[in-house]
Coordinates of N, CA and C in Angstrom, one line a residue:
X1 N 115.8 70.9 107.7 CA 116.3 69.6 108.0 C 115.1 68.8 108.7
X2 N 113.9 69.6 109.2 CA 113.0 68.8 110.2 C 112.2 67.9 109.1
X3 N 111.6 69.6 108.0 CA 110.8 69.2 107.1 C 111.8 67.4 106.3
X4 N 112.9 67.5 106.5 CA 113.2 66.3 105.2 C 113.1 65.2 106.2
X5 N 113.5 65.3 107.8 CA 113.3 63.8 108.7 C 112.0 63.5 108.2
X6 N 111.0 64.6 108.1 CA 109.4 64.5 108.4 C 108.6 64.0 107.3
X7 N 109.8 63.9 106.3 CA 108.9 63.5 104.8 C 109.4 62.0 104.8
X8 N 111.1 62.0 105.4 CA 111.6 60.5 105.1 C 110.7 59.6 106.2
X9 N 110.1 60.3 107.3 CA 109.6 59.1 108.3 C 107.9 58.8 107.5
X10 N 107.3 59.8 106.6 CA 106.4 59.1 106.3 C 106.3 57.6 105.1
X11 N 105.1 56.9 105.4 CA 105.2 55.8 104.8 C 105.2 56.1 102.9
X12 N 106.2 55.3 102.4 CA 106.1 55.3 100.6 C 104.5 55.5 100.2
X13 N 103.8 55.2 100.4 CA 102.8 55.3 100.0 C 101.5 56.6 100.0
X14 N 102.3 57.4 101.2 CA 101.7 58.3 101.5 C 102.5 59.5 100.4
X15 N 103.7 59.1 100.6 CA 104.8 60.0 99.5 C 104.3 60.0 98.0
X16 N 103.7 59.1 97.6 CA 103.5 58.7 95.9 C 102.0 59.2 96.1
X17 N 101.3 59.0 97.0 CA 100.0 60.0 96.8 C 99.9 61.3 96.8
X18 N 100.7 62.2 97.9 CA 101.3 63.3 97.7 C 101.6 63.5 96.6
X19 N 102.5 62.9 95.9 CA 103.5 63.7 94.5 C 102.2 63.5 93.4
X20 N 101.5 62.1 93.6 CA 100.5 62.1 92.2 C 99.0 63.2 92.8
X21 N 98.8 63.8 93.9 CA 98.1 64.7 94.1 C 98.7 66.0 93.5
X22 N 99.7 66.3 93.7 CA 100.7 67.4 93.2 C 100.7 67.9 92.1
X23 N 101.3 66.8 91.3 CA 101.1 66.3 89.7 C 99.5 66.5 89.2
X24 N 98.7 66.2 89.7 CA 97.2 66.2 89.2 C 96.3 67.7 89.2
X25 N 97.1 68.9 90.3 CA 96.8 70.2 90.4 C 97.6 70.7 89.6
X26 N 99.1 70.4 89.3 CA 99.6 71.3 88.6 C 99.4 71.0 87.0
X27 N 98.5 69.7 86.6 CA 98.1 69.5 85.1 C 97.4 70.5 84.8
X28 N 96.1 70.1 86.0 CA 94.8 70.7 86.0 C 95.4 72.6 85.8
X29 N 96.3 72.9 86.6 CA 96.5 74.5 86.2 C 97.0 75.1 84.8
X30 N 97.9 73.7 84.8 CA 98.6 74.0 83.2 C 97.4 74.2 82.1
X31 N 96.5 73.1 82.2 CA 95.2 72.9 81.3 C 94.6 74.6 81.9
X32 N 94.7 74.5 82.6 CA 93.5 76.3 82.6 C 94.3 77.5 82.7
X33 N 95.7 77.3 82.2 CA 96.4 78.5 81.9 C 96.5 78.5 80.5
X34 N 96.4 77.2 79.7 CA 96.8 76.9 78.2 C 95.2 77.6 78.2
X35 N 94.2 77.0 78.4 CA 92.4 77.4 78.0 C 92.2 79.1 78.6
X36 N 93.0 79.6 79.1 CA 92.7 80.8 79.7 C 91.2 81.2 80.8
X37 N 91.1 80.1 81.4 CA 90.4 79.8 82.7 C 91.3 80.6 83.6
X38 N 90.5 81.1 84.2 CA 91.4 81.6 85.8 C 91.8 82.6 85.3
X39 N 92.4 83.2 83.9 CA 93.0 84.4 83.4 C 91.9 85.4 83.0
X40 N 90.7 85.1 82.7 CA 90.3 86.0 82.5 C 89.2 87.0 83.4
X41 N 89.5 85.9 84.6 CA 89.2 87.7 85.4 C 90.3 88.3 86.1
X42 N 91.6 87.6 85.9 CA 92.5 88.1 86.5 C 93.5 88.9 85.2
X43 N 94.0 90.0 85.5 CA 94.5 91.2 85.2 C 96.3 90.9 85.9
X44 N 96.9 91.5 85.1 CA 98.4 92.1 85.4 C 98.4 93.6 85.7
X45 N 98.5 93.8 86.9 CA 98.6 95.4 87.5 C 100.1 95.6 87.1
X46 N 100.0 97.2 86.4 CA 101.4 97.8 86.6 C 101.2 99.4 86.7
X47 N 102.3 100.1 87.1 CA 102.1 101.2 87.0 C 102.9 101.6 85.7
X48 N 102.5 102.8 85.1 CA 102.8 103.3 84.2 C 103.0 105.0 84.4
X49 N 103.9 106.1 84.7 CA 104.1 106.7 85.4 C 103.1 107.2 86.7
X50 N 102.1 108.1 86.7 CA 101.2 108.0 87.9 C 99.9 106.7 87.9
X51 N 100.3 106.2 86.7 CA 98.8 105.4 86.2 C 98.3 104.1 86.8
X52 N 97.7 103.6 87.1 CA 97.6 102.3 87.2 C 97.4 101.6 86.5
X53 N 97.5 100.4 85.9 CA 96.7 99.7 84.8 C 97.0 98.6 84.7
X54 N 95.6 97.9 83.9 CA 95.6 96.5 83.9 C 95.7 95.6 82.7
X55 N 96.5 94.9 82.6 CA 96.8 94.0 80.9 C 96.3 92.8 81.2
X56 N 96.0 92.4 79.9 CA 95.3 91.0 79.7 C 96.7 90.2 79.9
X57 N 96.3 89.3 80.6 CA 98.0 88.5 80.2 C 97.9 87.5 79.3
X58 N 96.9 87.3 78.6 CA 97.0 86.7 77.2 C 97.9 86.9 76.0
X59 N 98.3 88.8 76.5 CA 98.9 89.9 75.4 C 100.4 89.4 75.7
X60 N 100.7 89.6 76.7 CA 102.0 89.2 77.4 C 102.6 88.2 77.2
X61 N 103.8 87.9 76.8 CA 104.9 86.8 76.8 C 105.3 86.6 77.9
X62 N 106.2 87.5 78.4 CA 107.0 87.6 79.4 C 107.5 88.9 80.4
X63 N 108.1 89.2 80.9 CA 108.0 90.3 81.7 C 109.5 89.9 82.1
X64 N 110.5 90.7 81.8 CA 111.9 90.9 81.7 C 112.8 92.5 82.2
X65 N 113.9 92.3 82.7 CA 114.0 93.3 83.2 C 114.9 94.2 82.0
X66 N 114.9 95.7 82.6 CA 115.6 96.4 81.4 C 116.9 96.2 80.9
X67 N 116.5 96.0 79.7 CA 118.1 95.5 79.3 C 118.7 96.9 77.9
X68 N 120.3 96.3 77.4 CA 120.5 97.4 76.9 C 119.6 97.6 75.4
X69 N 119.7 98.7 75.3 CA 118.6 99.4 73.6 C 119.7 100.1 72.7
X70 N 119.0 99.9 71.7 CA 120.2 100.8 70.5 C 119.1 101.6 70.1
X71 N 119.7 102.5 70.0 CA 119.0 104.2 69.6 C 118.6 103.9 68.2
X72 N 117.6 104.0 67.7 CA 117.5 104.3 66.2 C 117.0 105.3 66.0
X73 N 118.0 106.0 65.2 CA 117.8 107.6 64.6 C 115.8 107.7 63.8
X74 N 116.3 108.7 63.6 CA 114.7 110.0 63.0 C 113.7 109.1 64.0
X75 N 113.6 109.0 64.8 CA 112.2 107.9 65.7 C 112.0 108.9 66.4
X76 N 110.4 108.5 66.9 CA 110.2 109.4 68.2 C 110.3 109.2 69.3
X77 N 109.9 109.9 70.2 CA 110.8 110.2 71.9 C 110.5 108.8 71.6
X78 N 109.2 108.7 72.6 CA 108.9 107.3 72.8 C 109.1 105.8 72.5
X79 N 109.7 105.8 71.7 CA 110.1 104.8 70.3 C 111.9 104.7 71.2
X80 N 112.0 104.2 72.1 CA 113.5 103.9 73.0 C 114.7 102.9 71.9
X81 N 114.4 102.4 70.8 CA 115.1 101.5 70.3 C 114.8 99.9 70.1
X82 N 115.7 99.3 69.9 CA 116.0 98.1 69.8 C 116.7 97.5 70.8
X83 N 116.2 96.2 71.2 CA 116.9 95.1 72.4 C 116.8 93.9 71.7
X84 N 117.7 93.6 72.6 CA 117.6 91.2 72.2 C 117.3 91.0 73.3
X85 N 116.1 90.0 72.8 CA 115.5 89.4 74.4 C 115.1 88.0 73.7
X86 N 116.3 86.8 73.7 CA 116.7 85.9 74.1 C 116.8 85.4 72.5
X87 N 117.6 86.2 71.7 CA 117.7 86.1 70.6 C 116.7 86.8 70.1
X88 N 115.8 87.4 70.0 CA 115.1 87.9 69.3 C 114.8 89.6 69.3
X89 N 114.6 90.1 68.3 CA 115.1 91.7 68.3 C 113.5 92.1 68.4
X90 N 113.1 93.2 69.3 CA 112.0 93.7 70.0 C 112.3 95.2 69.7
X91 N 111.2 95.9 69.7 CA 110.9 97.1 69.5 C 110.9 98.0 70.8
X92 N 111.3 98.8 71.8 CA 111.0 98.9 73.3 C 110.8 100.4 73.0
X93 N 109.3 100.3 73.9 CA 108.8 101.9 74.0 C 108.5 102.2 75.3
X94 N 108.5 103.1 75.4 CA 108.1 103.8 76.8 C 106.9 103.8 76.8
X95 N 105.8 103.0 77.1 CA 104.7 103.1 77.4 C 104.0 104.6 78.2
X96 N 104.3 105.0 78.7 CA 104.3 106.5 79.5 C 104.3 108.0 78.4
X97 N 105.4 107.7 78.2 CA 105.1 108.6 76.7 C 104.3 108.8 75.8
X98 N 104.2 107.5 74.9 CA 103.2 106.7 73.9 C 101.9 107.3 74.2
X99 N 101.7 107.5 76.0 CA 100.2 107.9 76.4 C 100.1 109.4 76.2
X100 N 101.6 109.9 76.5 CA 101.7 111.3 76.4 C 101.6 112.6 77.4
X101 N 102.2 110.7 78.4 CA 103.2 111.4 79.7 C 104.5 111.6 79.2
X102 N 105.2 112.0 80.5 CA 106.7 111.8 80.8 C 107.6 111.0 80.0
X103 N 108.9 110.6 79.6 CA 109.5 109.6 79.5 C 110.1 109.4 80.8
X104 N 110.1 108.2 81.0 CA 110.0 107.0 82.4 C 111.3 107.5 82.6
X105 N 111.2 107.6 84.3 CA 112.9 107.8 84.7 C 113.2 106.2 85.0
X106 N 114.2 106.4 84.2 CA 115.1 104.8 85.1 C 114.9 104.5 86.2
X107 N 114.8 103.3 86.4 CA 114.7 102.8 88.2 C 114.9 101.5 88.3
X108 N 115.6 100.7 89.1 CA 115.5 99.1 89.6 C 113.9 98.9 89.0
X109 N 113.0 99.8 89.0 CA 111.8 98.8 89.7 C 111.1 98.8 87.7
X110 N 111.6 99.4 87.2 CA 111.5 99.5 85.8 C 111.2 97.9 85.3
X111 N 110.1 97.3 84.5 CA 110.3 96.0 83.4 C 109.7 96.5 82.2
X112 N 110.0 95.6 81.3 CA 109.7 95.6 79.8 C 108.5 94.4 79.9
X113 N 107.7 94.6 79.3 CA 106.4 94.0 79.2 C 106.4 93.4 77.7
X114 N 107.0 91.8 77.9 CA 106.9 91.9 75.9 C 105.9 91.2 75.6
X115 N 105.4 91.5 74.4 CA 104.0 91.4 73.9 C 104.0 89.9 73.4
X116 N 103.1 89.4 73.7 CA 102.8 87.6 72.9 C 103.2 88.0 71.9
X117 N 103.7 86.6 71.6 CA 103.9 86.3 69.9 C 102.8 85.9 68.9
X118 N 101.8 85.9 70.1 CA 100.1 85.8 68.8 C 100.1 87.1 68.5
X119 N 100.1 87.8 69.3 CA 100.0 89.5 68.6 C 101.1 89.9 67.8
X120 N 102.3 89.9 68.1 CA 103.1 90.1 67.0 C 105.0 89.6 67.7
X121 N 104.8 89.7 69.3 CA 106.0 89.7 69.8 C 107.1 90.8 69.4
X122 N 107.1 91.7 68.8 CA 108.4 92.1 68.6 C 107.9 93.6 68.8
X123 N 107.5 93.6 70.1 CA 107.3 94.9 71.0 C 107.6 94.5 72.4
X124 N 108.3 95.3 73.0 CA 108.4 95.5 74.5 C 108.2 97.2 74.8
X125 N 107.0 97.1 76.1 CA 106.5 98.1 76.7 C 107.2 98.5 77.9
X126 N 107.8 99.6 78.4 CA 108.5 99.6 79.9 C 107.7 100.4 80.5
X127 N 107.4 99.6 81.7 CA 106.4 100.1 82.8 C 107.7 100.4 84.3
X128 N 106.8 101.5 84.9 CA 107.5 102.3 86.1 C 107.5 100.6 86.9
X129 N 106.7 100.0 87.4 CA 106.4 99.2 88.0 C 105.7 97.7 87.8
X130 N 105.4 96.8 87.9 CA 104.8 95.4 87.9 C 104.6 95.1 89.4
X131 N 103.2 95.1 89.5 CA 102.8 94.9 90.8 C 102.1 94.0 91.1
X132 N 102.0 92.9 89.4 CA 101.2 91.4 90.1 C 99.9 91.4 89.6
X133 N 99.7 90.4 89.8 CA 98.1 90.0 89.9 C 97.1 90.6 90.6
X134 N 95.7 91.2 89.6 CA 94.8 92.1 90.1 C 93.7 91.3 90.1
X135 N 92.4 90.8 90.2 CA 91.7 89.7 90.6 C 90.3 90.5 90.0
X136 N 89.6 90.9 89.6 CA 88.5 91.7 88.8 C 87.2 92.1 89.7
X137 N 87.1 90.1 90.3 CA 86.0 90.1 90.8 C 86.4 90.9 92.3
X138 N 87.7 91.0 92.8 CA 87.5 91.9 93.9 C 88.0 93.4 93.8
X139 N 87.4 94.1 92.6 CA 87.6 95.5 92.3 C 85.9 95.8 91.7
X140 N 85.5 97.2 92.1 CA 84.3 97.7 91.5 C 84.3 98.5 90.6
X141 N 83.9 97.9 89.3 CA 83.5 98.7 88.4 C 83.2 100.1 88.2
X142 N 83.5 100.7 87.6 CA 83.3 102.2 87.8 C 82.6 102.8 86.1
X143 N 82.1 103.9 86.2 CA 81.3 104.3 85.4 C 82.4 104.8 84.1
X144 N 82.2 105.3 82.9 CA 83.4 105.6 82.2 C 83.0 107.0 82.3
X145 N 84.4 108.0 82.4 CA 84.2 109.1 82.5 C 84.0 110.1 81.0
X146 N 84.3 109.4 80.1 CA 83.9 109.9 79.0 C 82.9 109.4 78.3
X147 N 82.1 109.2 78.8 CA 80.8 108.5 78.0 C 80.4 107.8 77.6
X148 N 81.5 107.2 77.2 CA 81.6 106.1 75.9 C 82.8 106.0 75.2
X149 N 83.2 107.2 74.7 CA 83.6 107.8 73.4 C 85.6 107.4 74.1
X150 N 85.8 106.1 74.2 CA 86.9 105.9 74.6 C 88.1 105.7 73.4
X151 N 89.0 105.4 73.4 CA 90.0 104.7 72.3 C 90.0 103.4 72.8
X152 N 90.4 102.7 71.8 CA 90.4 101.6 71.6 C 91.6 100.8 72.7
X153 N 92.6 101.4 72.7 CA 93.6 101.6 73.5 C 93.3 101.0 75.2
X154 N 92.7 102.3 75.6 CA 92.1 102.6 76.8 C 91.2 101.7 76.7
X155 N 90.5 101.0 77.2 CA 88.9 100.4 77.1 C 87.9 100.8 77.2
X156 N 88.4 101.7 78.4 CA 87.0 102.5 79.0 C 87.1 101.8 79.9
X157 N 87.2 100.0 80.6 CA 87.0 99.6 81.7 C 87.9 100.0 82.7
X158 N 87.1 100.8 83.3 CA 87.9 101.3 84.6 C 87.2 100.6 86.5
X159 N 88.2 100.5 87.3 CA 87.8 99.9 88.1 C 88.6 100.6 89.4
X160 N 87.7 100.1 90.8 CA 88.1 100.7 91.4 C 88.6 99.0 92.9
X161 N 89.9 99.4 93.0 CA 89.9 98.5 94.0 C 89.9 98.9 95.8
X162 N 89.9 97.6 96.4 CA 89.4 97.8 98.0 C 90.5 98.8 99.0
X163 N 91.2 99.2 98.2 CA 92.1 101.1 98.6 C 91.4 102.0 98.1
X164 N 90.4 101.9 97.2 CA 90.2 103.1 96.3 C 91.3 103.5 95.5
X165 N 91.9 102.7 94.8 CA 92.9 102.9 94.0 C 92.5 103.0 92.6
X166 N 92.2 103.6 92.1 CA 92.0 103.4 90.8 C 93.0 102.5 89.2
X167 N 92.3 101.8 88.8 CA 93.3 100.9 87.3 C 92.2 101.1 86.7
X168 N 93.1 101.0 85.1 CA 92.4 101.4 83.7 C 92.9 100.2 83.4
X169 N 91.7 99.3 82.2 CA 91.8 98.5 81.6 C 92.5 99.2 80.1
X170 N 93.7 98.4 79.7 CA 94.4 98.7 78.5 C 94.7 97.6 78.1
X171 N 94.5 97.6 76.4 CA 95.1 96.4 75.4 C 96.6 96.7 74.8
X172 N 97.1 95.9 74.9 CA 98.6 95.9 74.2 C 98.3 95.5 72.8
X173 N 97.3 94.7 72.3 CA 96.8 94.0 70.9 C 96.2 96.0 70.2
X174 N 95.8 96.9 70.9 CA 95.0 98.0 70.1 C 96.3 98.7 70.2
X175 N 96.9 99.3 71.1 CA 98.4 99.5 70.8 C 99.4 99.0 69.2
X176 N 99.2 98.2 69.5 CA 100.5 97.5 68.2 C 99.9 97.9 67.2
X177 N 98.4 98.1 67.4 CA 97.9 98.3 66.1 C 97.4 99.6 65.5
X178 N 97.8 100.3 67.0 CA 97.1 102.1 66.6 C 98.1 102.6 65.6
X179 N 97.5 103.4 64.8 CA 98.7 104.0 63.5 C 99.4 104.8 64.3
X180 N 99.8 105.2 65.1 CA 100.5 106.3 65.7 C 101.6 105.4 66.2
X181 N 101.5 104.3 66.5 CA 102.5 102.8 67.0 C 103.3 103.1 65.6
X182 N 102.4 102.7 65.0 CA 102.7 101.6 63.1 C 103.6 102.8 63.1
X183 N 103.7 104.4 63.1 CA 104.5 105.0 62.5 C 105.2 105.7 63.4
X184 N 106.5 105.1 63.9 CA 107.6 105.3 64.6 C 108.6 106.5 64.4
X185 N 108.3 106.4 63.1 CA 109.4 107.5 62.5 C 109.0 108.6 62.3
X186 N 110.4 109.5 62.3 CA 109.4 111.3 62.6 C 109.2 111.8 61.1

């Protein structure tokens, strides 16, 4: 109630500079979220059973909570079914598995991670957790422990942030496209 006395006592003109100040940061963000400014040193942290990891959110549509799946027979573990997510029928896998962990226990804290529609959209990945925005420039680079010799999958960029927490850089775009994806069925 104070904040609305406190906006009505200021003068009109101060109000219309405000809102066209407003308006002029949130273009300016729209324009460098459409150009992918600002996104590319920033990462989407999630967990994936003990894992941490980081997705380009370029890959990403949207990030939704778990909804119901239909079983489809001869598939593998990993391979959870079919969902509608908002009219559109999506593929949903247990990301955890896929890697050739666990299948994910259920939990409130569970999302589906659905893939852009530049990549293909008709995959959703379920992660243990979504923990937000990871910032690049304040995590350290770490050496790859296999040499080189990574998958395509995996990046190999691994980083370490200011807990000593360790995240692995992962593509959702080498996923969709690893033959082990392409072939669902047992």
């Amino acid at each position: 109630m104070m904040q609305e006395e406190a906006a009505n006592s200021l003068p009109a003109q101060w109000k219309s500079s405000r809102l066209r100040e407003f308006q002029a940061r949130l273009l300016d963000r729209i324009g460098e979220a459409r150009d992918g400014i600002g996104m590319r040193d920033s990462r989407l942290g999630v967990v994936v059973g003990e894992r941490h990891y980081l997705l380009d959110l370029r890959e990403a549509s949207e990030i939704v909570n778990p909804m119901p799946v239909t079983k489809v027979p001869l598939t593998k573990d990993w391979y959870l079914g079919l969902a509608n997510v908002r009219g559109n029928l999506i593929g949903v896998v247990d990301l955890d598995r896929f890697f050739g962990g666990e299948l994910q226990a259920r939990s409130k804290d569970n999302r589906v991670i659905v893939v852009s529609a530049a990549l293909s959209g008709t995959a959703g990945f379920v992660v243990s957790r979504v923990l937000g925005l990871r910032h690049l420039q304040e995590m350290s680079p770490q050496e790859d422990e296999d040499g080189g010799d990574v998958s395509e999958i995996i990046k190999g960029k691994r980083y370490l942030d200011r807990s000593r927490q360790e995240w692995v850089e992962i593509s959702l775009a080498a996923v969709i496209n690893d033959a082990r994806f392409l072939q669902v069925g047992l």
